[in-house]
Amino acid sequence: FLDFGAKLGIIESMKQYFAEIIVFPWNCDINDLQKHNPTSVMLSNGPGDPKMCDATIETVKKVIAKKIPILGICLGNQILSLAAGGDTYKMKFGHRGQNQPCIMVGTKRCYLTTQNHGFAIGKIPKDFRPWFINANDGSNEGITHKSKPIMSVQFHPEATPGPHDTEWIFDFFLTRIKK
């Protein structure tokens, strides 16, 4: 778990899905991470402009190159996009609150989500596709790699606080890892 300023609720919620969780700081070295032979890497939420996270973006590029499965949340979503060659932008107002509607691309399913961010993905990285779109303004709310278990969401699937609509994302990620 790479901690960019995560809510403790995310770590607490993850305990029901993952056997062991090791928390690393935002500026950890890839070698420190690899010493623990991770089966996956979570990229946490956190504050600020993702383009200011140069060291973290470089670490995530290395995690991608090592073919370690990744799940990003909020700022982790934006950092994953930048590390994979996408781009982000500052939103005019941002998304704040517990009832942001997100549509899963390719379906008619709309999920209520909890969000608190002022940046979004503008350019989707090569070999990724949009996963969720905000029903209010059409902004990107998540991406998934076309063939690898690498994905991220802009919202908070752990629902602390907020709706429980998207807790299934942890199970979905674990299923992808096992494949």
Short mmCIF file of N, CA and C in Angstrom, two decimals:
data_model
loop_
_atom_site.label_atom_id
_atom_site.label_comp_id
_atom_site.label_asym_id
_atom_site.label_seq_id
_atom_site.Cartn_x
_atom_site.Cartn_y
_atom_site.Cartn_z
N PHE A 1 0.85 -1.17 0.00
CA PHE A 1 0.00 0.00 0.00
C PHE A 1 0.89 1.22 0.00
N LEU A 2 0.89 1.97 -1.10
CA LEU A 2 1.66 3.23 -1.15
C LEU A 2 0.76 4.33 -0.61
N ASP A 3 1.17 4.95 0.48
CA ASP A 3 0.37 5.93 1.19
C ASP A 3 0.71 7.34 0.74
N PHE A 4 -0.26 7.98 0.09
CA PHE A 4 -0.09 9.37 -0.38
C PHE A 4 -0.86 10.34 0.51
N GLY A 5 -1.28 9.86 1.67
CA GLY A 5 -2.11 10.65 2.58
C GLY A 5 -3.47 10.00 2.74
N ALA A 6 -3.47 8.69 2.78
CA ALA A 6 -4.71 7.89 2.77
C ALA A 6 -5.57 8.09 4.00
N LYS A 7 -6.87 7.90 3.78
CA LYS A 7 -7.80 7.82 4.89
C LYS A 7 -7.59 6.45 5.55
N LEU A 8 -7.58 6.41 6.87
CA LEU A 8 -7.39 5.14 7.57
C LEU A 8 -8.51 4.15 7.25
N GLY A 9 -9.67 4.66 6.89
CA GLY A 9 -10.78 3.79 6.53
C GLY A 9 -10.46 2.88 5.36
N ILE A 10 -9.62 3.34 4.44
CA ILE A 10 -9.24 2.50 3.31
C ILE A 10 -8.45 1.30 3.80
N ILE A 11 -7.48 1.53 4.64
CA ILE A 11 -6.65 0.43 5.16
C ILE A 11 -7.51 -0.52 5.98
N GLU A 12 -8.39 0.01 6.82
CA GLU A 12 -9.26 -0.84 7.63
C GLU A 12 -10.18 -1.68 6.75
N SER A 13 -10.74 -1.09 5.72
CA SER A 13 -11.62 -1.82 4.81
C SER A 13 -10.87 -2.88 4.03
N MET A 14 -9.63 -2.60 3.67
CA MET A 14 -8.84 -3.54 2.88
C MET A 14 -8.51 -4.80 3.67
N LYS A 15 -8.49 -4.73 4.98
CA LYS A 15 -8.13 -5.89 5.81
C LYS A 15 -9.05 -7.08 5.57
N GLN A 16 -10.28 -6.84 5.15
CA GLN A 16 -11.18 -7.95 4.88
C GLN A 16 -10.91 -8.60 3.53
N TYR A 17 -10.12 -7.95 2.69
CA TYR A 17 -9.85 -8.47 1.34
C TYR A 17 -8.44 -9.03 1.17
N PHE A 18 -7.49 -8.48 1.90
CA PHE A 18 -6.09 -8.84 1.70
C PHE A 18 -5.51 -9.49 2.95
N ALA A 19 -4.75 -10.55 2.78
CA ALA A 19 -4.18 -11.30 3.91
C ALA A 19 -3.19 -10.46 4.70
N GLU A 20 -2.37 -9.71 4.00
CA GLU A 20 -1.36 -8.89 4.67
C GLU A 20 -1.26 -7.56 3.94
N ILE A 21 -1.20 -6.51 4.71
CA ILE A 21 -1.07 -5.17 4.14
C ILE A 21 0.17 -4.53 4.73
N ILE A 22 1.08 -4.12 3.87
CA ILE A 22 2.29 -3.42 4.31
C ILE A 22 2.20 -2.01 3.75
N VAL A 23 2.25 -1.02 4.62
CA VAL A 23 2.12 0.37 4.22
C VAL A 23 3.51 0.96 3.99
N PHE A 24 3.68 1.55 2.81
CA PHE A 24 4.93 2.23 2.44
C PHE A 24 4.64 3.71 2.24
N PRO A 25 5.61 4.57 2.53
CA PRO A 25 5.41 6.00 2.31
C PRO A 25 5.42 6.32 0.81
N TRP A 26 4.90 7.47 0.47
CA TRP A 26 4.79 7.92 -0.92
C TRP A 26 6.13 7.91 -1.65
N ASN A 27 7.21 8.09 -0.91
CA ASN A 27 8.53 8.22 -1.54
C ASN A 27 9.39 6.96 -1.39
N CYS A 28 8.75 5.81 -1.20
CA CYS A 28 9.53 4.58 -1.01
C CYS A 28 10.29 4.23 -2.29
N ASP A 29 11.35 3.51 -2.12
CA ASP A 29 12.17 3.05 -3.24
C ASP A 29 11.60 1.72 -3.74
N ILE A 30 11.65 1.50 -5.03
CA ILE A 30 11.13 0.26 -5.61
C ILE A 30 11.83 -0.96 -5.01
N ASN A 31 13.10 -0.84 -4.65
CA ASN A 31 13.82 -1.97 -4.05
C ASN A 31 13.26 -2.33 -2.68
N ASP A 32 12.86 -1.33 -1.89
CA ASP A 32 12.24 -1.60 -0.59
C ASP A 32 10.92 -2.35 -0.79
N LEU A 33 10.19 -1.93 -1.77
CA LEU A 33 8.92 -2.58 -2.09
C LEU A 33 9.14 -4.03 -2.51
N GLN A 34 10.08 -4.25 -3.38
CA GLN A 34 10.35 -5.59 -3.91
C GLN A 34 10.86 -6.57 -2.86
N LYS A 35 11.50 -6.08 -1.81
CA LYS A 35 11.98 -6.96 -0.74
C LYS A 35 10.85 -7.77 -0.13
N HIS A 36 9.63 -7.24 -0.22
CA HIS A 36 8.46 -7.90 0.36
C HIS A 36 7.71 -8.75 -0.66
N ASN A 37 8.23 -8.81 -1.88
CA ASN A 37 7.64 -9.63 -2.94
C ASN A 37 6.11 -9.44 -3.02
N PRO A 38 5.65 -8.22 -3.30
CA PRO A 38 4.21 -7.95 -3.27
C PRO A 38 3.44 -8.69 -4.36
N THR A 39 2.26 -9.16 -4.00
CA THR A 39 1.38 -9.76 -5.00
C THR A 39 0.58 -8.69 -5.73
N SER A 40 0.52 -7.50 -5.13
CA SER A 40 -0.15 -6.35 -5.75
C SER A 40 0.29 -5.08 -5.03
N VAL A 41 0.00 -3.96 -5.66
CA VAL A 41 0.30 -2.65 -5.06
C VAL A 41 -0.95 -1.79 -5.15
N MET A 42 -1.32 -1.21 -4.00
CA MET A 42 -2.42 -0.25 -3.95
C MET A 42 -1.83 1.15 -3.94
N LEU A 43 -2.42 2.03 -4.72
CA LEU A 43 -2.03 3.44 -4.73
C LEU A 43 -3.15 4.21 -4.06
N SER A 44 -2.83 4.89 -2.96
CA SER A 44 -3.88 5.48 -2.12
C SER A 44 -4.39 6.82 -2.65
N ASN A 45 -5.40 7.29 -1.97
CA ASN A 45 -5.87 8.65 -2.17
C ASN A 45 -4.89 9.60 -1.48
N GLY A 46 -5.11 10.88 -1.66
CA GLY A 46 -4.28 11.89 -1.02
C GLY A 46 -4.56 13.24 -1.63
N PRO A 47 -3.97 14.28 -1.08
CA PRO A 47 -4.25 15.64 -1.55
C PRO A 47 -3.30 16.09 -2.66
N GLY A 48 -3.73 17.10 -3.38
CA GLY A 48 -2.83 17.83 -4.25
C GLY A 48 -2.84 17.49 -5.72
N ASP A 49 -1.94 18.18 -6.40
CA ASP A 49 -1.76 18.08 -7.84
C ASP A 49 -0.92 16.85 -8.15
N PRO A 50 -1.44 15.89 -8.90
CA PRO A 50 -0.67 14.68 -9.17
C PRO A 50 0.62 14.93 -9.95
N LYS A 51 0.65 15.99 -10.73
CA LYS A 51 1.86 16.29 -11.52
C LYS A 51 3.02 16.75 -10.64
N MET A 52 2.74 17.05 -9.38
CA MET A 52 3.80 17.45 -8.45
C MET A 52 4.45 16.23 -7.78
N CYS A 53 3.97 15.04 -8.10
CA CYS A 53 4.41 13.80 -7.45
C CYS A 53 5.45 13.06 -8.30
N ASP A 54 6.48 13.76 -8.74
CA ASP A 54 7.47 13.19 -9.66
C ASP A 54 8.09 11.88 -9.16
N ALA A 55 8.54 11.85 -7.92
CA ALA A 55 9.20 10.65 -7.38
C ALA A 55 8.23 9.48 -7.35
N THR A 56 7.01 9.74 -6.96
CA THR A 56 6.00 8.68 -6.89
C THR A 56 5.65 8.17 -8.28
N ILE A 57 5.51 9.06 -9.23
CA ILE A 57 5.23 8.66 -10.62
C ILE A 57 6.33 7.74 -11.13
N GLU A 58 7.58 8.08 -10.83
CA GLU A 58 8.70 7.22 -11.26
C GLU A 58 8.64 5.84 -10.60
N THR A 59 8.29 5.79 -9.33
CA THR A 59 8.15 4.50 -8.63
C THR A 59 7.04 3.68 -9.28
N VAL A 60 5.91 4.30 -9.58
CA VAL A 60 4.79 3.57 -10.18
C VAL A 60 5.16 3.10 -11.58
N LYS A 61 5.93 3.86 -12.32
CA LYS A 61 6.42 3.39 -13.63
C LYS A 61 7.20 2.09 -13.47
N LYS A 62 8.01 2.01 -12.42
CA LYS A 62 8.80 0.81 -12.17
C LYS A 62 7.92 -0.36 -11.74
N VAL A 63 6.88 -0.08 -10.97
CA VAL A 63 5.94 -1.14 -10.57
C VAL A 63 5.24 -1.70 -11.81
N ILE A 64 4.83 -0.81 -12.71
CA ILE A 64 4.20 -1.25 -13.96
C ILE A 64 5.18 -2.12 -14.76
N ALA A 65 6.43 -1.68 -14.86
CA ALA A 65 7.44 -2.43 -15.62
C ALA A 65 7.71 -3.80 -15.01
N LYS A 66 7.56 -3.93 -13.69
CA LYS A 66 7.77 -5.22 -13.01
C LYS A 66 6.55 -6.13 -13.13
N LYS A 67 5.50 -5.63 -13.77
CA LYS A 67 4.26 -6.39 -14.00
C LYS A 67 3.57 -6.81 -12.71
N ILE A 68 3.62 -5.92 -11.72
CA ILE A 68 2.93 -6.15 -10.45
C ILE A 68 1.52 -5.56 -10.60
N PRO A 69 0.48 -6.32 -10.26
CA PRO A 69 -0.89 -5.79 -10.35
C PRO A 69 -1.05 -4.53 -9.49
N ILE A 70 -1.84 -3.59 -9.99
CA ILE A 70 -2.02 -2.29 -9.32
C ILE A 70 -3.50 -1.94 -9.25
N LEU A 71 -3.91 -1.40 -8.09
CA LEU A 71 -5.22 -0.78 -7.94
C LEU A 71 -4.99 0.60 -7.35
N GLY A 72 -5.44 1.63 -8.06
CA GLY A 72 -5.30 3.01 -7.60
C GLY A 72 -6.64 3.58 -7.16
N ILE A 73 -6.59 4.45 -6.16
CA ILE A 73 -7.78 5.12 -5.66
C ILE A 73 -7.51 6.63 -5.61
N CYS A 74 -8.38 7.41 -6.23
CA CYS A 74 -8.35 8.88 -6.18
C CYS A 74 -7.02 9.43 -6.69
N LEU A 75 -6.17 9.99 -5.84
CA LEU A 75 -4.87 10.47 -6.31
C LEU A 75 -4.09 9.32 -6.94
N GLY A 76 -4.24 8.11 -6.42
CA GLY A 76 -3.59 6.94 -7.01
C GLY A 76 -4.04 6.69 -8.44
N ASN A 77 -5.28 7.00 -8.74
CA ASN A 77 -5.82 6.90 -10.10
C ASN A 77 -5.07 7.86 -11.02
N GLN A 78 -4.91 9.08 -10.57
CA GLN A 78 -4.25 10.11 -11.38
C GLN A 78 -2.75 9.80 -11.55
N ILE A 79 -2.10 9.34 -10.49
CA ILE A 79 -0.68 9.00 -10.57
C ILE A 79 -0.47 7.81 -11.50
N LEU A 80 -1.34 6.82 -11.43
CA LEU A 80 -1.24 5.68 -12.35
C LEU A 80 -1.35 6.15 -13.79
N SER A 81 -2.28 7.01 -14.07
CA SER A 81 -2.45 7.54 -15.42
C SER A 81 -1.19 8.25 -15.90
N LEU A 82 -0.62 9.10 -15.08
CA LEU A 82 0.60 9.82 -15.45
C LEU A 82 1.77 8.86 -15.65
N ALA A 83 1.89 7.87 -14.77
CA ALA A 83 2.99 6.90 -14.87
C ALA A 83 2.87 6.05 -16.13
N ALA A 84 1.65 5.83 -16.59
CA ALA A 84 1.42 4.99 -17.78
C ALA A 84 1.42 5.80 -19.08
N GLY A 85 1.61 7.12 -18.97
CA GLY A 85 1.69 7.95 -20.18
C GLY A 85 0.45 8.78 -20.47
N GLY A 86 -0.51 8.80 -19.54
CA GLY A 86 -1.70 9.62 -19.71
C GLY A 86 -1.45 11.04 -19.22
N ASP A 87 -2.53 11.78 -19.06
CA ASP A 87 -2.40 13.16 -18.60
C ASP A 87 -3.56 13.49 -17.67
N THR A 88 -3.37 14.50 -16.82
CA THR A 88 -4.39 14.96 -15.89
C THR A 88 -4.58 16.47 -16.07
N TYR A 89 -5.67 16.97 -15.51
CA TYR A 89 -5.94 18.41 -15.56
C TYR A 89 -6.65 18.84 -14.28
N LYS A 90 -6.56 20.14 -13.97
CA LYS A 90 -7.25 20.69 -12.82
C LYS A 90 -8.69 20.98 -13.24
N MET A 91 -9.62 20.48 -12.46
CA MET A 91 -11.04 20.69 -12.73
C MET A 91 -11.46 22.08 -12.27
N LYS A 92 -12.49 22.63 -12.90
CA LYS A 92 -12.96 23.96 -12.52
C LYS A 92 -13.47 23.97 -11.08
N PHE A 93 -14.27 22.96 -10.70
CA PHE A 93 -14.84 22.91 -9.36
C PHE A 93 -14.44 21.66 -8.59
N GLY A 94 -14.12 20.59 -9.24
CA GLY A 94 -13.81 19.33 -8.58
C GLY A 94 -15.07 18.59 -8.19
N HIS A 95 -14.89 17.43 -7.63
CA HIS A 95 -16.01 16.61 -7.16
C HIS A 95 -15.87 16.42 -5.67
N ARG A 96 -16.89 16.82 -4.95
CA ARG A 96 -16.88 16.72 -3.49
C ARG A 96 -18.20 16.12 -3.04
N GLY A 97 -18.15 15.17 -2.14
CA GLY A 97 -19.38 14.66 -1.56
C GLY A 97 -19.58 13.17 -1.72
N GLN A 98 -20.70 12.70 -1.19
CA GLN A 98 -20.98 11.27 -1.12
C GLN A 98 -21.94 10.75 -2.17
N ASN A 99 -22.43 11.56 -3.04
CA ASN A 99 -23.41 11.08 -4.01
C ASN A 99 -23.04 11.44 -5.44
N GLN A 100 -21.80 11.26 -5.80
CA GLN A 100 -21.36 11.50 -7.17
C GLN A 100 -21.73 10.27 -8.01
N PRO A 101 -22.57 10.43 -9.04
CA PRO A 101 -22.98 9.28 -9.85
C PRO A 101 -21.92 8.94 -10.91
N CYS A 102 -21.53 7.65 -10.96
CA CYS A 102 -20.54 7.19 -11.93
C CYS A 102 -21.11 6.03 -12.73
N ILE A 103 -21.01 6.13 -14.04
CA ILE A 103 -21.50 5.09 -14.93
C ILE A 103 -20.34 4.20 -15.35
N MET A 104 -20.54 2.89 -15.22
CA MET A 104 -19.54 1.94 -15.70
C MET A 104 -19.64 1.91 -17.23
N VAL A 105 -18.53 2.22 -17.89
CA VAL A 105 -18.49 2.30 -19.35
C VAL A 105 -18.94 0.97 -19.96
N GLY A 106 -19.79 1.06 -20.99
CA GLY A 106 -20.28 -0.12 -21.68
C GLY A 106 -21.50 -0.75 -21.04
N THR A 107 -21.99 -0.13 -19.97
CA THR A 107 -23.18 -0.63 -19.29
C THR A 107 -24.12 0.54 -19.04
N LYS A 108 -25.27 0.23 -18.47
CA LYS A 108 -26.20 1.28 -18.03
C LYS A 108 -26.20 1.37 -16.52
N ARG A 109 -25.17 0.77 -15.88
CA ARG A 109 -25.09 0.78 -14.42
C ARG A 109 -24.50 2.09 -13.93
N CYS A 110 -25.18 2.67 -12.97
CA CYS A 110 -24.72 3.91 -12.35
C CYS A 110 -24.55 3.66 -10.86
N TYR A 111 -23.39 4.02 -10.34
CA TYR A 111 -23.06 3.81 -8.93
C TYR A 111 -22.96 5.15 -8.22
N LEU A 112 -23.45 5.20 -7.00
CA LEU A 112 -23.24 6.38 -6.17
C LEU A 112 -21.89 6.23 -5.49
N THR A 113 -21.08 7.29 -5.54
CA THR A 113 -19.72 7.21 -5.03
C THR A 113 -19.39 8.39 -4.12
N THR A 114 -18.36 8.18 -3.30
CA THR A 114 -17.82 9.23 -2.45
C THR A 114 -16.57 9.78 -3.11
N GLN A 115 -16.48 11.10 -3.22
CA GLN A 115 -15.33 11.71 -3.89
C GLN A 115 -14.88 12.98 -3.19
N ASN A 116 -13.60 13.31 -3.38
CA ASN A 116 -13.04 14.56 -2.86
C ASN A 116 -11.76 14.85 -3.64
N HIS A 117 -11.93 15.43 -4.83
CA HIS A 117 -10.76 15.70 -5.66
C HIS A 117 -10.98 16.91 -6.56
N GLY A 118 -9.88 17.53 -6.95
CA GLY A 118 -9.92 18.69 -7.83
C GLY A 118 -9.19 18.48 -9.14
N PHE A 119 -8.68 17.25 -9.37
CA PHE A 119 -7.97 16.91 -10.62
C PHE A 119 -8.62 15.67 -11.21
N ALA A 120 -8.46 15.50 -12.52
CA ALA A 120 -9.04 14.34 -13.20
C ALA A 120 -8.13 13.91 -14.34
N ILE A 121 -8.35 12.70 -14.82
CA ILE A 121 -7.61 12.20 -15.99
C ILE A 121 -8.22 12.83 -17.24
N GLY A 122 -7.36 13.40 -18.06
CA GLY A 122 -7.80 13.97 -19.33
C GLY A 122 -7.49 13.03 -20.48
N LYS A 123 -6.23 12.64 -20.60
CA LYS A 123 -5.81 11.72 -21.66
C LYS A 123 -5.63 10.33 -21.05
N ILE A 124 -6.35 9.36 -21.62
CA ILE A 124 -6.25 7.97 -21.17
C ILE A 124 -4.93 7.39 -21.69
N PRO A 125 -4.14 6.71 -20.86
CA PRO A 125 -2.88 6.13 -21.33
C PRO A 125 -3.10 5.05 -22.39
N LYS A 126 -2.08 4.85 -23.22
CA LYS A 126 -2.10 3.80 -24.23
C LYS A 126 -2.31 2.44 -23.54
N ASP A 127 -3.08 1.58 -24.16
CA ASP A 127 -3.40 0.23 -23.67
C ASP A 127 -4.34 0.23 -22.46
N PHE A 128 -4.89 1.38 -22.11
CA PHE A 128 -5.91 1.48 -21.08
C PHE A 128 -7.22 1.90 -21.73
N ARG A 129 -8.29 1.71 -21.01
CA ARG A 129 -9.59 2.18 -21.49
C ARG A 129 -10.34 2.79 -20.32
N PRO A 130 -11.28 3.70 -20.61
CA PRO A 130 -12.09 4.26 -19.54
C PRO A 130 -12.90 3.15 -18.87
N TRP A 131 -13.01 3.20 -17.56
CA TRP A 131 -13.77 2.21 -16.81
C TRP A 131 -15.06 2.83 -16.26
N PHE A 132 -14.97 4.06 -15.75
CA PHE A 132 -16.12 4.77 -15.22
C PHE A 132 -16.10 6.22 -15.72
N ILE A 133 -17.29 6.78 -15.89
CA ILE A 133 -17.46 8.17 -16.32
C ILE A 133 -18.44 8.84 -15.35
N ASN A 134 -18.17 10.09 -14.97
CA ASN A 134 -19.06 10.82 -14.09
C ASN A 134 -20.34 11.18 -14.86
N ALA A 135 -21.48 10.82 -14.31
CA ALA A 135 -22.76 11.07 -14.97
C ALA A 135 -23.13 12.54 -15.01
N ASN A 136 -22.55 13.36 -14.13
CA ASN A 136 -22.88 14.78 -14.11
C ASN A 136 -22.12 15.58 -15.17
N ASP A 137 -20.81 15.33 -15.29
CA ASP A 137 -20.03 16.18 -16.19
C ASP A 137 -19.23 15.41 -17.25
N GLY A 138 -19.33 14.08 -17.27
CA GLY A 138 -18.64 13.28 -18.30
C GLY A 138 -17.15 13.10 -18.07
N SER A 139 -16.64 13.55 -16.93
CA SER A 139 -15.21 13.40 -16.67
C SER A 139 -14.88 11.93 -16.37
N ASN A 140 -13.62 11.57 -16.57
CA ASN A 140 -13.19 10.20 -16.33
C ASN A 140 -13.18 9.92 -14.83
N GLU A 141 -13.66 8.73 -14.45
CA GLU A 141 -13.71 8.31 -13.05
C GLU A 141 -12.96 7.01 -12.80
N GLY A 142 -12.24 6.53 -13.80
CA GLY A 142 -11.47 5.31 -13.61
C GLY A 142 -10.99 4.74 -14.93
N ILE A 143 -9.88 4.00 -14.85
CA ILE A 143 -9.30 3.37 -16.04
C ILE A 143 -8.94 1.92 -15.71
N THR A 144 -8.86 1.11 -16.73
CA THR A 144 -8.42 -0.26 -16.57
C THR A 144 -7.56 -0.64 -17.78
N HIS A 145 -6.52 -1.40 -17.52
CA HIS A 145 -5.65 -1.85 -18.60
C HIS A 145 -6.40 -2.87 -19.44
N LYS A 146 -6.14 -2.88 -20.73
CA LYS A 146 -6.86 -3.77 -21.64
C LYS A 146 -6.56 -5.24 -21.40
N SER A 147 -5.37 -5.58 -20.87
CA SER A 147 -5.04 -6.99 -20.69
C SER A 147 -4.37 -7.33 -19.35
N LYS A 148 -3.83 -6.36 -18.65
CA LYS A 148 -3.13 -6.61 -17.39
C LYS A 148 -4.00 -6.24 -16.19
N PRO A 149 -3.74 -6.82 -15.02
CA PRO A 149 -4.51 -6.46 -13.82
C PRO A 149 -4.02 -5.13 -13.21
N ILE A 150 -4.25 -4.07 -13.97
CA ILE A 150 -3.88 -2.72 -13.54
C ILE A 150 -5.12 -1.86 -13.76
N MET A 151 -5.61 -1.27 -12.68
CA MET A 151 -6.84 -0.49 -12.77
C MET A 151 -6.87 0.55 -11.67
N SER A 152 -7.74 1.53 -11.85
CA SER A 152 -7.87 2.56 -10.82
C SER A 152 -9.22 3.25 -10.94
N VAL A 153 -9.62 3.84 -9.81
CA VAL A 153 -10.88 4.59 -9.77
C VAL A 153 -10.64 5.94 -9.09
N GLN A 154 -11.41 6.92 -9.49
CA GLN A 154 -11.28 8.26 -8.94
C GLN A 154 -12.00 8.37 -7.59
N PHE A 155 -13.00 7.55 -7.39
CA PHE A 155 -13.81 7.60 -6.18
C PHE A 155 -13.25 6.68 -5.10
N HIS A 156 -13.94 6.62 -3.96
CA HIS A 156 -13.49 5.83 -2.81
C HIS A 156 -14.36 4.58 -2.67
N PRO A 157 -13.90 3.43 -3.16
CA PRO A 157 -14.74 2.22 -3.11
C PRO A 157 -14.94 1.65 -1.70
N GLU A 158 -14.13 2.07 -0.75
CA GLU A 158 -14.23 1.49 0.59
C GLU A 158 -15.41 2.04 1.37
N ALA A 159 -16.03 3.10 0.91
CA ALA A 159 -17.27 3.64 1.49
C ALA A 159 -17.16 4.01 2.96
N THR A 160 -16.10 4.69 3.34
CA THR A 160 -16.00 5.16 4.73
C THR A 160 -15.65 6.64 4.74
N PRO A 161 -16.59 7.54 4.81
CA PRO A 161 -18.02 7.32 4.81
C PRO A 161 -18.55 7.25 3.39
N GLY A 162 -19.81 6.87 3.27
CA GLY A 162 -20.45 6.92 1.97
C GLY A 162 -21.16 5.66 1.56
N PRO A 163 -21.65 5.66 0.32
CA PRO A 163 -22.39 4.53 -0.20
C PRO A 163 -21.49 3.31 -0.40
N HIS A 164 -22.07 2.14 -0.31
CA HIS A 164 -21.33 0.88 -0.44
C HIS A 164 -21.42 0.32 -1.86
N ASP A 165 -21.89 1.10 -2.80
CA ASP A 165 -22.13 0.63 -4.17
C ASP A 165 -20.91 0.00 -4.84
N THR A 166 -19.72 0.50 -4.53
CA THR A 166 -18.54 0.07 -5.31
C THR A 166 -17.52 -0.73 -4.50
N GLU A 167 -17.91 -1.26 -3.36
CA GLU A 167 -16.98 -2.11 -2.59
C GLU A 167 -16.56 -3.34 -3.39
N TRP A 168 -17.37 -3.76 -4.35
CA TRP A 168 -17.07 -4.92 -5.18
C TRP A 168 -15.77 -4.76 -5.97
N ILE A 169 -15.29 -3.53 -6.10
CA ILE A 169 -14.05 -3.30 -6.88
C ILE A 169 -12.87 -4.04 -6.25
N PHE A 170 -12.81 -4.15 -4.93
CA PHE A 170 -11.73 -4.91 -4.29
C PHE A 170 -11.79 -6.38 -4.70
N ASP A 171 -12.98 -6.97 -4.68
CA ASP A 171 -13.14 -8.37 -5.12
C ASP A 171 -12.77 -8.52 -6.60
N PHE A 172 -13.19 -7.58 -7.41
CA PHE A 172 -12.89 -7.62 -8.84
C PHE A 172 -11.38 -7.59 -9.07
N PHE A 173 -10.69 -6.73 -8.34
CA PHE A 173 -9.23 -6.63 -8.44
C PHE A 173 -8.58 -7.95 -8.03
N LEU A 174 -9.01 -8.52 -6.93
CA LEU A 174 -8.45 -9.79 -6.47
C LEU A 174 -8.67 -10.91 -7.48
N THR A 175 -9.82 -10.92 -8.12
CA THR A 175 -10.10 -11.92 -9.15
C THR A 175 -9.14 -11.77 -10.32
N ARG A 176 -8.88 -10.53 -10.71
CA ARG A 176 -7.95 -10.26 -11.81
C ARG A 176 -6.53 -10.68 -11.46
N ILE A 177 -6.13 -10.50 -10.19
CA ILE A 177 -4.79 -10.90 -9.75
C ILE A 177 -4.63 -12.42 -9.87
N LYS A 178 -5.66 -13.14 -9.46
CA LYS A 178 -5.59 -14.60 -9.47
C LYS A 178 -5.48 -15.17 -10.88
N LYS A 179 -6.00 -14.44 -11.87
CA LYS A 179 -5.89 -14.88 -13.26
C LYS A 179 -4.46 -14.71 -13.73
#
